[in-house]
PDB file of C-alpha atoms in Angstrom:
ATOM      1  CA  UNK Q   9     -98.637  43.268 -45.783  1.00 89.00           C
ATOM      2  CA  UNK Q  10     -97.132  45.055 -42.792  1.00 95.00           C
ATOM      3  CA  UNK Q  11     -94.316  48.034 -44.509  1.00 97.00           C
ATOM      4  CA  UNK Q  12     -92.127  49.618 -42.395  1.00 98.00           C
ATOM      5  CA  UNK Q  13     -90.905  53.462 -42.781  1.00 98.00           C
ATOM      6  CA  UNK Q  14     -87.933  54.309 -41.518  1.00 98.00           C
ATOM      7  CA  UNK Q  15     -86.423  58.046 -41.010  1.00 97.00           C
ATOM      8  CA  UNK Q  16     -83.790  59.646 -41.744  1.00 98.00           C
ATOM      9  CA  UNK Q  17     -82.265  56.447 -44.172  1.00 98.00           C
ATOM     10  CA  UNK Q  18     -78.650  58.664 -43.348  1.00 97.00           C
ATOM     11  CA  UNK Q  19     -77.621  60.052 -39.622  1.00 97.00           C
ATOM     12  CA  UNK Q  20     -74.623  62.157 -39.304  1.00 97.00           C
ATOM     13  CA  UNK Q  21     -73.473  62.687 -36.067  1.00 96.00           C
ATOM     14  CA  UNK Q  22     -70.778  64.225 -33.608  1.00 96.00           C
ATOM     15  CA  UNK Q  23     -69.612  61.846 -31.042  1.00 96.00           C
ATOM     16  CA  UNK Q  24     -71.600  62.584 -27.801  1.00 96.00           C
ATOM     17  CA  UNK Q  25     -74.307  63.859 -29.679  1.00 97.00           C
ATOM     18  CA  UNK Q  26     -78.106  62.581 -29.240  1.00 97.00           C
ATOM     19  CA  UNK Q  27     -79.798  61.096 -32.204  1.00 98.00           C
ATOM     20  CA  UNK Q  28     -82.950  59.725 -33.143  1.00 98.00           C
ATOM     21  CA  UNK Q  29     -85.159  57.096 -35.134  1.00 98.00           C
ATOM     22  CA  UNK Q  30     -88.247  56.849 -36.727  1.00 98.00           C
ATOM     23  CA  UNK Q  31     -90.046  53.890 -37.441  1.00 98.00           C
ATOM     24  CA  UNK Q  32     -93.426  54.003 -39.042  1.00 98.00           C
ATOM     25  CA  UNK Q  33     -95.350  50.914 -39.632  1.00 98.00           C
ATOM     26  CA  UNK Q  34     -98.391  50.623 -41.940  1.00 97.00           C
ATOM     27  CA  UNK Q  35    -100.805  48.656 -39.302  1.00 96.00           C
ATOM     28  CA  UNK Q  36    -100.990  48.473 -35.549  1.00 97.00           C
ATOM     29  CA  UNK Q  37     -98.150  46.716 -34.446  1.00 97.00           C
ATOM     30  CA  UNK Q  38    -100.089  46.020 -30.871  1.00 97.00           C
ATOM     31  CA  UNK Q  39    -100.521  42.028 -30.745  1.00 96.00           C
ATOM     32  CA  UNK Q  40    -104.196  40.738 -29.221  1.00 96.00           C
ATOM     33  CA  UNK Q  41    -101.903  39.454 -26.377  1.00 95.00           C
ATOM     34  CA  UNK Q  42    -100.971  42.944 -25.212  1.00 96.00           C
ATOM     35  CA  UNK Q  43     -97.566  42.920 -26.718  1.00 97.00           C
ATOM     36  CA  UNK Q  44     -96.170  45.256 -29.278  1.00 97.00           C
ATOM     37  CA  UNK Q  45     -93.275  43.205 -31.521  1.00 96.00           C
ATOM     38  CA  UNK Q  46     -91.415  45.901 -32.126  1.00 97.00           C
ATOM     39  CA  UNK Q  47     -87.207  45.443 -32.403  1.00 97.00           C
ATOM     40  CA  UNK Q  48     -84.433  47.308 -33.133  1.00 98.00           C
ATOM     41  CA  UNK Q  49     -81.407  46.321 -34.588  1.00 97.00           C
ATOM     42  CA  UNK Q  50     -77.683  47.323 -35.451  1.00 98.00           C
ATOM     43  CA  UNK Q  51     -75.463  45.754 -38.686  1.00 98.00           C
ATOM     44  CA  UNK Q  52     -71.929  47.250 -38.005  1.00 97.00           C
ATOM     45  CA  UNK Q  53     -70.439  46.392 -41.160  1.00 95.00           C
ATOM     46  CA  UNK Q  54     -68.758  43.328 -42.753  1.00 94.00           C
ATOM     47  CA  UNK Q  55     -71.059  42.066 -39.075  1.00 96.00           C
ATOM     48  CA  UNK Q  56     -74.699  40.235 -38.964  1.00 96.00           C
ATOM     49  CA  UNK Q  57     -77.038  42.080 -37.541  1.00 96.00           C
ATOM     50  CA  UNK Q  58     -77.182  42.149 -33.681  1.00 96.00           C
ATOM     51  CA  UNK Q  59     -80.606  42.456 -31.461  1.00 96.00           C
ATOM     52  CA  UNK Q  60     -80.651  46.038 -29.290  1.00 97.00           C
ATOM     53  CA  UNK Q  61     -83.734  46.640 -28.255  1.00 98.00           C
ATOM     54  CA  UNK Q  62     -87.101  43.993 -27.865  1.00 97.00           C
ATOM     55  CA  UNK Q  63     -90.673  44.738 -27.369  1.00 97.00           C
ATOM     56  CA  UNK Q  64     -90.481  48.517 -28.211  1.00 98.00           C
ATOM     57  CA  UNK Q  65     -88.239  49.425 -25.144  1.00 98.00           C
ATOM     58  CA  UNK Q  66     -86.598  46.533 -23.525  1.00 98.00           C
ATOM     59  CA  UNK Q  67     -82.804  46.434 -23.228  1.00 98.00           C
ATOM     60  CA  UNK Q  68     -81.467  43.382 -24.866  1.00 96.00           C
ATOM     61  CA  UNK Q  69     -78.590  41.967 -22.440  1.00 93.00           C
ATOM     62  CA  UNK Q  70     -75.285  43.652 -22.553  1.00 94.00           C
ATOM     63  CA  UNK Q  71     -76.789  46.897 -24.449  1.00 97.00           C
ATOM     64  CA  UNK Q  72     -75.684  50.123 -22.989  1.00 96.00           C
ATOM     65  CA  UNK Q  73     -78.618  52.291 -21.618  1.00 95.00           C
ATOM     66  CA  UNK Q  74     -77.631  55.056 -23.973  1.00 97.00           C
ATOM     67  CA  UNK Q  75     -79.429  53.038 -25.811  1.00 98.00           C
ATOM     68  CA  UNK Q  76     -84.062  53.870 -25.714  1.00 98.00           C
ATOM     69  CA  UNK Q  77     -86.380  52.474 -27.259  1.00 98.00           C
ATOM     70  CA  UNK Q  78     -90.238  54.097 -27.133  1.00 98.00           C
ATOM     71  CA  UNK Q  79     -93.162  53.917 -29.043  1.00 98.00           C
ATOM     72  CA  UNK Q  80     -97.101  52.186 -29.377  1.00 97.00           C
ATOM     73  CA  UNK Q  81     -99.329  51.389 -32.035  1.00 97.00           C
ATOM     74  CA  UNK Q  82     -97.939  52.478 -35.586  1.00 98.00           C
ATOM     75  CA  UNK Q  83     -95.195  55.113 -34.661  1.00 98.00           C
ATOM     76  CA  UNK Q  84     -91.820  54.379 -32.993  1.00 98.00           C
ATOM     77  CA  UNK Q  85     -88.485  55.646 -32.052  1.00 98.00           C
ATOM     78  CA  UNK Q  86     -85.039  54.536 -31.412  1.00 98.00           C
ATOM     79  CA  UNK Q  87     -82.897  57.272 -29.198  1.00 98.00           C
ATOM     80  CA  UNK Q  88     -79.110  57.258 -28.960  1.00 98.00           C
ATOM     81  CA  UNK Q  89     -78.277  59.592 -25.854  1.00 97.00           C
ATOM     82  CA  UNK Q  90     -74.273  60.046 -26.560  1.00 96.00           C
ATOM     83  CA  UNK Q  91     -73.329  58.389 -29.843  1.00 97.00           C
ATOM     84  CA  UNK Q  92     -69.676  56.675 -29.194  1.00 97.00           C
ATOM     85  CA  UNK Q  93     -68.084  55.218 -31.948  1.00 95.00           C
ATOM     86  CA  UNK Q  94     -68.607  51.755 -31.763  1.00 96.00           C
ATOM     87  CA  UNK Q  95     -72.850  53.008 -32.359  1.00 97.00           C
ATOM     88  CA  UNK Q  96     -71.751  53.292 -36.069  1.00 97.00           C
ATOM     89  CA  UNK Q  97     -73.578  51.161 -38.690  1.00 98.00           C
ATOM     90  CA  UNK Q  98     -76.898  50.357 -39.799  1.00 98.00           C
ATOM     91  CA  UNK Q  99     -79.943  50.472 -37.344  1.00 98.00           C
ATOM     92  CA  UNK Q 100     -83.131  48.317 -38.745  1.00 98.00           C
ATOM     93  CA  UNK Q 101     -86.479  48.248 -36.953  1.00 98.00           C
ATOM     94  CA  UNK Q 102     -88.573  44.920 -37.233  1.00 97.00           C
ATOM     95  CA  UNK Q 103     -91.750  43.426 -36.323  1.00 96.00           C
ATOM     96  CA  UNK Q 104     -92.845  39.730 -35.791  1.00 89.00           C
ATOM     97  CA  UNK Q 105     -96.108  41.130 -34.654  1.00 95.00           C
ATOM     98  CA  UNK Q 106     -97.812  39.970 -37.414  1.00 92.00           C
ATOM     99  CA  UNK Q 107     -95.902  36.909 -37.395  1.00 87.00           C
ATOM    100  CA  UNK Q 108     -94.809  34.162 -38.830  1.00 87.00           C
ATOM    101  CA  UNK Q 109     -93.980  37.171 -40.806  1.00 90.00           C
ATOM    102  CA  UNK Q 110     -91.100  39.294 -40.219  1.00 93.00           C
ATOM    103  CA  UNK Q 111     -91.256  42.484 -41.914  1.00 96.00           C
ATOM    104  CA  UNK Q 112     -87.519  44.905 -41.918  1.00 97.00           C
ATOM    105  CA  UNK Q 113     -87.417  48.902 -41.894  1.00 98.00           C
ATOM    106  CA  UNK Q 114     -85.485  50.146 -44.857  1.00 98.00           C
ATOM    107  CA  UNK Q 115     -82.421  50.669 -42.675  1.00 98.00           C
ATOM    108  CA  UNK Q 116     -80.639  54.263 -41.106  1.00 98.00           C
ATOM    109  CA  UNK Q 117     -77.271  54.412 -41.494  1.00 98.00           C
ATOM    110  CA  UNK Q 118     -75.229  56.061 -38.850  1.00 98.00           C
ATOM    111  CA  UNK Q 119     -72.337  58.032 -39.357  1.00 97.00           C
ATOM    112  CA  UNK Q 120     -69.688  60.122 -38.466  1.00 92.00           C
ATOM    113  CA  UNK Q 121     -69.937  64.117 -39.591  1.00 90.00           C
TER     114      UNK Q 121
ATOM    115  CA  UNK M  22     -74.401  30.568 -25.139  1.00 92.00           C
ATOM    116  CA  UNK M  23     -76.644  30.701 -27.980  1.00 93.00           C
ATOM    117  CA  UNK M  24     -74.793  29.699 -31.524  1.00 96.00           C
ATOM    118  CA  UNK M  25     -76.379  29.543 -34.900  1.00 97.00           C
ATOM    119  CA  UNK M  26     -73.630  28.512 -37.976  1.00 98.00           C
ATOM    120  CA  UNK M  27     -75.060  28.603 -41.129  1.00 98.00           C
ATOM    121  CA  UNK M  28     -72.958  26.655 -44.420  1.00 98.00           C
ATOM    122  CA  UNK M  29     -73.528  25.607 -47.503  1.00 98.00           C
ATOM    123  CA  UNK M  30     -73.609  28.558 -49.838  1.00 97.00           C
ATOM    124  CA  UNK M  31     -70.905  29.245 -52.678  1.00 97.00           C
ATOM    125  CA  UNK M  32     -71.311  30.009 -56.329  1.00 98.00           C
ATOM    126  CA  UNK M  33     -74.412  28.408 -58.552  1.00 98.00           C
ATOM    127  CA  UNK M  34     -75.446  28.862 -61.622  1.00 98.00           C
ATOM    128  CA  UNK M  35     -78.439  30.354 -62.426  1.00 98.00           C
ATOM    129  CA  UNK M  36     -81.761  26.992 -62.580  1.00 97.00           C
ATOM    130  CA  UNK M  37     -79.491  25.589 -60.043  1.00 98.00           C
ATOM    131  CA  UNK M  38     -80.178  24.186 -56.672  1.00 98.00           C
ATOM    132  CA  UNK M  39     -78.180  24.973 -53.396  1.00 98.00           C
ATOM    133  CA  UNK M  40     -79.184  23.707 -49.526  1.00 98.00           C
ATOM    134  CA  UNK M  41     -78.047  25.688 -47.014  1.00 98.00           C
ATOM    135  CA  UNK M  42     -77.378  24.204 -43.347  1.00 98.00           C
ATOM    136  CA  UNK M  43     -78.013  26.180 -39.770  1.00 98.00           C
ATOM    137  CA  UNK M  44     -76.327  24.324 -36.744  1.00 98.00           C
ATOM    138  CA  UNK M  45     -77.961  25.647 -33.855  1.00 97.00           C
ATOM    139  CA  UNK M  46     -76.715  24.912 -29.917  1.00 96.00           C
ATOM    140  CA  UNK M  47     -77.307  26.888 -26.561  1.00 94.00           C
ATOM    141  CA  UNK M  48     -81.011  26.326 -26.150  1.00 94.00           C
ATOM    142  CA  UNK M  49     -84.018  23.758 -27.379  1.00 95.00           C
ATOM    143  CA  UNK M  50     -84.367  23.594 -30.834  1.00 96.00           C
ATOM    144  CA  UNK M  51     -87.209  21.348 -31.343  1.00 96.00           C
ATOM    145  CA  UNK M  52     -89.126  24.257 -29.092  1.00 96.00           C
ATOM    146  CA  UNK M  53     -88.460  27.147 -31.033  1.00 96.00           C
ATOM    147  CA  UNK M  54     -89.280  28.700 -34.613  1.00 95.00           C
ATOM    148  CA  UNK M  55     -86.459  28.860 -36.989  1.00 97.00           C
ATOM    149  CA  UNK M  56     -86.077  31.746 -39.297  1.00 97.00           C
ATOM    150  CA  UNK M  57     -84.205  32.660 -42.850  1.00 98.00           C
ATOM    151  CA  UNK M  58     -83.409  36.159 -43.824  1.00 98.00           C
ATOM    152  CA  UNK M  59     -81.208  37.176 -46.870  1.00 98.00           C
ATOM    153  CA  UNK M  60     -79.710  40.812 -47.715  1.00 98.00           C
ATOM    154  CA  UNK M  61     -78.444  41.420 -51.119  1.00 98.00           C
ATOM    155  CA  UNK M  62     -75.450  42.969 -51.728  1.00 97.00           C
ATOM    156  CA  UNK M  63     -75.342  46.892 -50.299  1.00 95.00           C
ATOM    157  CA  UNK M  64     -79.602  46.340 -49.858  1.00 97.00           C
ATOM    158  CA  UNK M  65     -81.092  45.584 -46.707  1.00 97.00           C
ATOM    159  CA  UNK M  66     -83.134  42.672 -44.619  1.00 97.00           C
ATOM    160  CA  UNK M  67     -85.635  40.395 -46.293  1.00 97.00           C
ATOM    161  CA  UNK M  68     -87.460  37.353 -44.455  1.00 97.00           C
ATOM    162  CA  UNK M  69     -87.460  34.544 -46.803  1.00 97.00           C
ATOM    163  CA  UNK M  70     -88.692  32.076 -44.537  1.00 98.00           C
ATOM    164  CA  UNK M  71     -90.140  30.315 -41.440  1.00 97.00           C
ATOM    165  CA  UNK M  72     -90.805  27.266 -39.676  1.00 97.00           C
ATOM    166  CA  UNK M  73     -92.914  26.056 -36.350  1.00 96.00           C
ATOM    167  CA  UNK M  74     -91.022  24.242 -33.847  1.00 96.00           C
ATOM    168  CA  UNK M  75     -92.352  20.660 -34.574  1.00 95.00           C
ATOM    169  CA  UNK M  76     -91.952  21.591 -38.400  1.00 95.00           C
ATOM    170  CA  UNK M  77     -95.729  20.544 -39.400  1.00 96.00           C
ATOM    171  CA  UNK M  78     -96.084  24.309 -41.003  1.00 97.00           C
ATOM    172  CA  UNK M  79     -93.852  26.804 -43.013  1.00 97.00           C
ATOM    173  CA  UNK M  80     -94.057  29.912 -44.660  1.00 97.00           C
ATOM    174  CA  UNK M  81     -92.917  32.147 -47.154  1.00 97.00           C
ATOM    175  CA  UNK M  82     -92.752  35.520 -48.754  1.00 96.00           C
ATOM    176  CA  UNK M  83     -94.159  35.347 -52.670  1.00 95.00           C
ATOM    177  CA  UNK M  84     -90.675  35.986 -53.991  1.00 96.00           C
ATOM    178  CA  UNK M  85     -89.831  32.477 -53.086  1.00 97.00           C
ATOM    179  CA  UNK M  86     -92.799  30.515 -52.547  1.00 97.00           C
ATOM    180  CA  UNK M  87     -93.049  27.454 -54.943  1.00 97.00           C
ATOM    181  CA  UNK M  88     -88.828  27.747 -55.219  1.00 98.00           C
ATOM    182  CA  UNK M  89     -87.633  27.428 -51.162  1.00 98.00           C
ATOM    183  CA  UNK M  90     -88.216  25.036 -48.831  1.00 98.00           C
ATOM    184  CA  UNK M  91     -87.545  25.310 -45.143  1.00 98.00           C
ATOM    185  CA  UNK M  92     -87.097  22.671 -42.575  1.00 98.00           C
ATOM    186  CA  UNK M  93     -85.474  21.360 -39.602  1.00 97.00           C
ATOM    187  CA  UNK M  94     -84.089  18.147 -38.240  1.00 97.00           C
ATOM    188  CA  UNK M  95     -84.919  18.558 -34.067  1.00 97.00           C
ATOM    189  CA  UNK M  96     -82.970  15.044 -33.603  1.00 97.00           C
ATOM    190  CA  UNK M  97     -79.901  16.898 -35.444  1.00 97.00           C
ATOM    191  CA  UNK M  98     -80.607  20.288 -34.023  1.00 97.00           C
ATOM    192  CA  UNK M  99     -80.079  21.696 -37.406  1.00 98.00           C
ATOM    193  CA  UNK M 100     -82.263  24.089 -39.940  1.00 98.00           C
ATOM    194  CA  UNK M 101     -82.196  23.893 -43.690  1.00 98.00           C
ATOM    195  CA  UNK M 102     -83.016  25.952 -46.306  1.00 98.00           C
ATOM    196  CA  UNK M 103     -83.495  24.293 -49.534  1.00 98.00           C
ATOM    197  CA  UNK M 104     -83.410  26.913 -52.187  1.00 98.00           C
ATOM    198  CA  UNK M 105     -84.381  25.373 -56.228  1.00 98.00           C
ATOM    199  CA  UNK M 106     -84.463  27.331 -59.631  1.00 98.00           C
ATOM    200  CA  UNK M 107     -81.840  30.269 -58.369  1.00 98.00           C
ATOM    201  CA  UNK M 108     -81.980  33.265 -59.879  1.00 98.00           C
ATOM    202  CA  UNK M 109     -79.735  36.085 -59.887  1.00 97.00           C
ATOM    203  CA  UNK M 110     -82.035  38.140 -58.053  1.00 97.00           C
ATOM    204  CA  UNK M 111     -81.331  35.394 -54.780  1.00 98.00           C
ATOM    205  CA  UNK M 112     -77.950  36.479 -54.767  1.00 98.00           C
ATOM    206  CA  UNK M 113     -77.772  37.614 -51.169  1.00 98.00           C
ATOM    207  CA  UNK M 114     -76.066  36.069 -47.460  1.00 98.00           C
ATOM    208  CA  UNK M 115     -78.316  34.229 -46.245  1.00 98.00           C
ATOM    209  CA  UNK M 116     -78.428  34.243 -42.240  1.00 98.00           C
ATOM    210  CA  UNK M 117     -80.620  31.862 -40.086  1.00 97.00           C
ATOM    211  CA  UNK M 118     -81.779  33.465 -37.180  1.00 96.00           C
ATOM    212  CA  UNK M 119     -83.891  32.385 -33.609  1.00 94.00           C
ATOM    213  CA  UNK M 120     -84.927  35.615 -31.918  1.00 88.00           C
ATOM    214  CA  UNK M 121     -82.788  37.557 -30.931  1.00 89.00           C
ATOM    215  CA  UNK M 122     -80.336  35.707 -32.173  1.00 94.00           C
ATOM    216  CA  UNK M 123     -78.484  35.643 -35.408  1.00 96.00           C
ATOM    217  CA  UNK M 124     -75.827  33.176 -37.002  1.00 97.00           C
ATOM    218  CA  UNK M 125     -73.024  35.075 -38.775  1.00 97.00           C
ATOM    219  CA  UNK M 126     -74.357  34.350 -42.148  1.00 98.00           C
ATOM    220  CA  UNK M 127     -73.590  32.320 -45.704  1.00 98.00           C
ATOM    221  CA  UNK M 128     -72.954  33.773 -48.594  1.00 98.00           C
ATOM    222  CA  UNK M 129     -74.916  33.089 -51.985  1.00 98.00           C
ATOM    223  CA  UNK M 130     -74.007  33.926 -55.579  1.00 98.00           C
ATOM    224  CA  UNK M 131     -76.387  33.399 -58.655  1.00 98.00           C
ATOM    225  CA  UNK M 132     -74.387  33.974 -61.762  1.00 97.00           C
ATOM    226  CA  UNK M 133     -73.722  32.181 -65.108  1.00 95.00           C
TER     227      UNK M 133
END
């Protein structure tokens, strides 16, 4: 089974500061069709989870382009360039690479310092 | 606009059975997968289960296989997770979700 790593499991941050992600997956996440399923995620809280970022790097609609995702293969990484408040919460990776399976990084919680 | 509404969670005891619901709208849902995720309480994302748009074939993590059953009605555009011989450890919300979208999630209690 595909496990995914993520790092740090606790961000503290200044607002306007530039954070990062690691997600670390335990088999090639590159699909025999060329694509990697590779997704981020954010769970603001008392919220379900809402999609950021698809395919490794792709924006989903309405997400601000502080917002990067990059990344092949086994390692990846979610960027933040200028945390704002309303980034708070709970960023998950996921893959549906391997599907119908959907494996879930551990979670990196965001917060204020 | 894409809208998933899951009911039909609440308080069980545990042996019980509970079916949850997903009302999906906003695109074809006899063309797409369906999906079930659960998070317990202060824990984090776990699949539980999936199904192929026609519904011939579904699939499951070990922790519920042989106790959940997935399907979907494409006539009533609707999902359901049937969910037998509950155990505390299910205790979770429960959210049905169709990449990239998520419905806001159903809450789940297993306790005597």
């Amino acid at each position: 089974d595909v496990v995914l790593t993520q790092t740090p499991p606790t961000l503290l941050a200044t607002i306007g500061q530039s954070v990062s992600i690691s997600c670390r997956s335990s088999q090639s996440l590159l699909h025999s069709n060329g694509n990697t399923y590779l997704n981020w995620l954010l769970q603001r809280t008392g919220q379900s989870p809402q999609p950021l970022i698809y395919l490794v790097s792709k924006l989903e609609s309405g997400v601000p382009n502080r917002f990067s995702g990059s990344g092949s293969g086994t390692d990846f990484t979610l960027k933040i360039s200028g945390v704002e408040a309303e980034d708070l919460g709970v960023y998950y990776c996921m893959q549906f690479t391997h599907y119908p399976t959907w494996t879930f990084g551990g979670g990196t919680k965001l917060e204020l310092k | 606009e894409v809208q998933l509404v899951e009911s039909g969670g609440g308080l069980v005891q545990p042996g019980s059975p509970l079916k949850l619901s997903c009302a999906a709208s906003g695109f074809t849902f006899s063309s797409n997968w369906l999906n079930w995720i659960r998070q317990a309480p202060g824990k984090g994302l776990e699949w539980v289960a999936s199904i192929n748009p026609d519904g011939s074939s579904t699939y499951y993590p070990d922790t519920v296989k042989g106790r959940f059953v997935v399907s979907k009605d494409n006539a009533k555009n609707t999902g359901y997770l049937q969910m037998n011989n509950l155990r505390s450890e299910d205790t979770a919300m429960y959210y049905c979700a169709r990449t990239p979208h998520w419905g806001q999630g159903v809450m789940v209690t297993v306790s005597s």
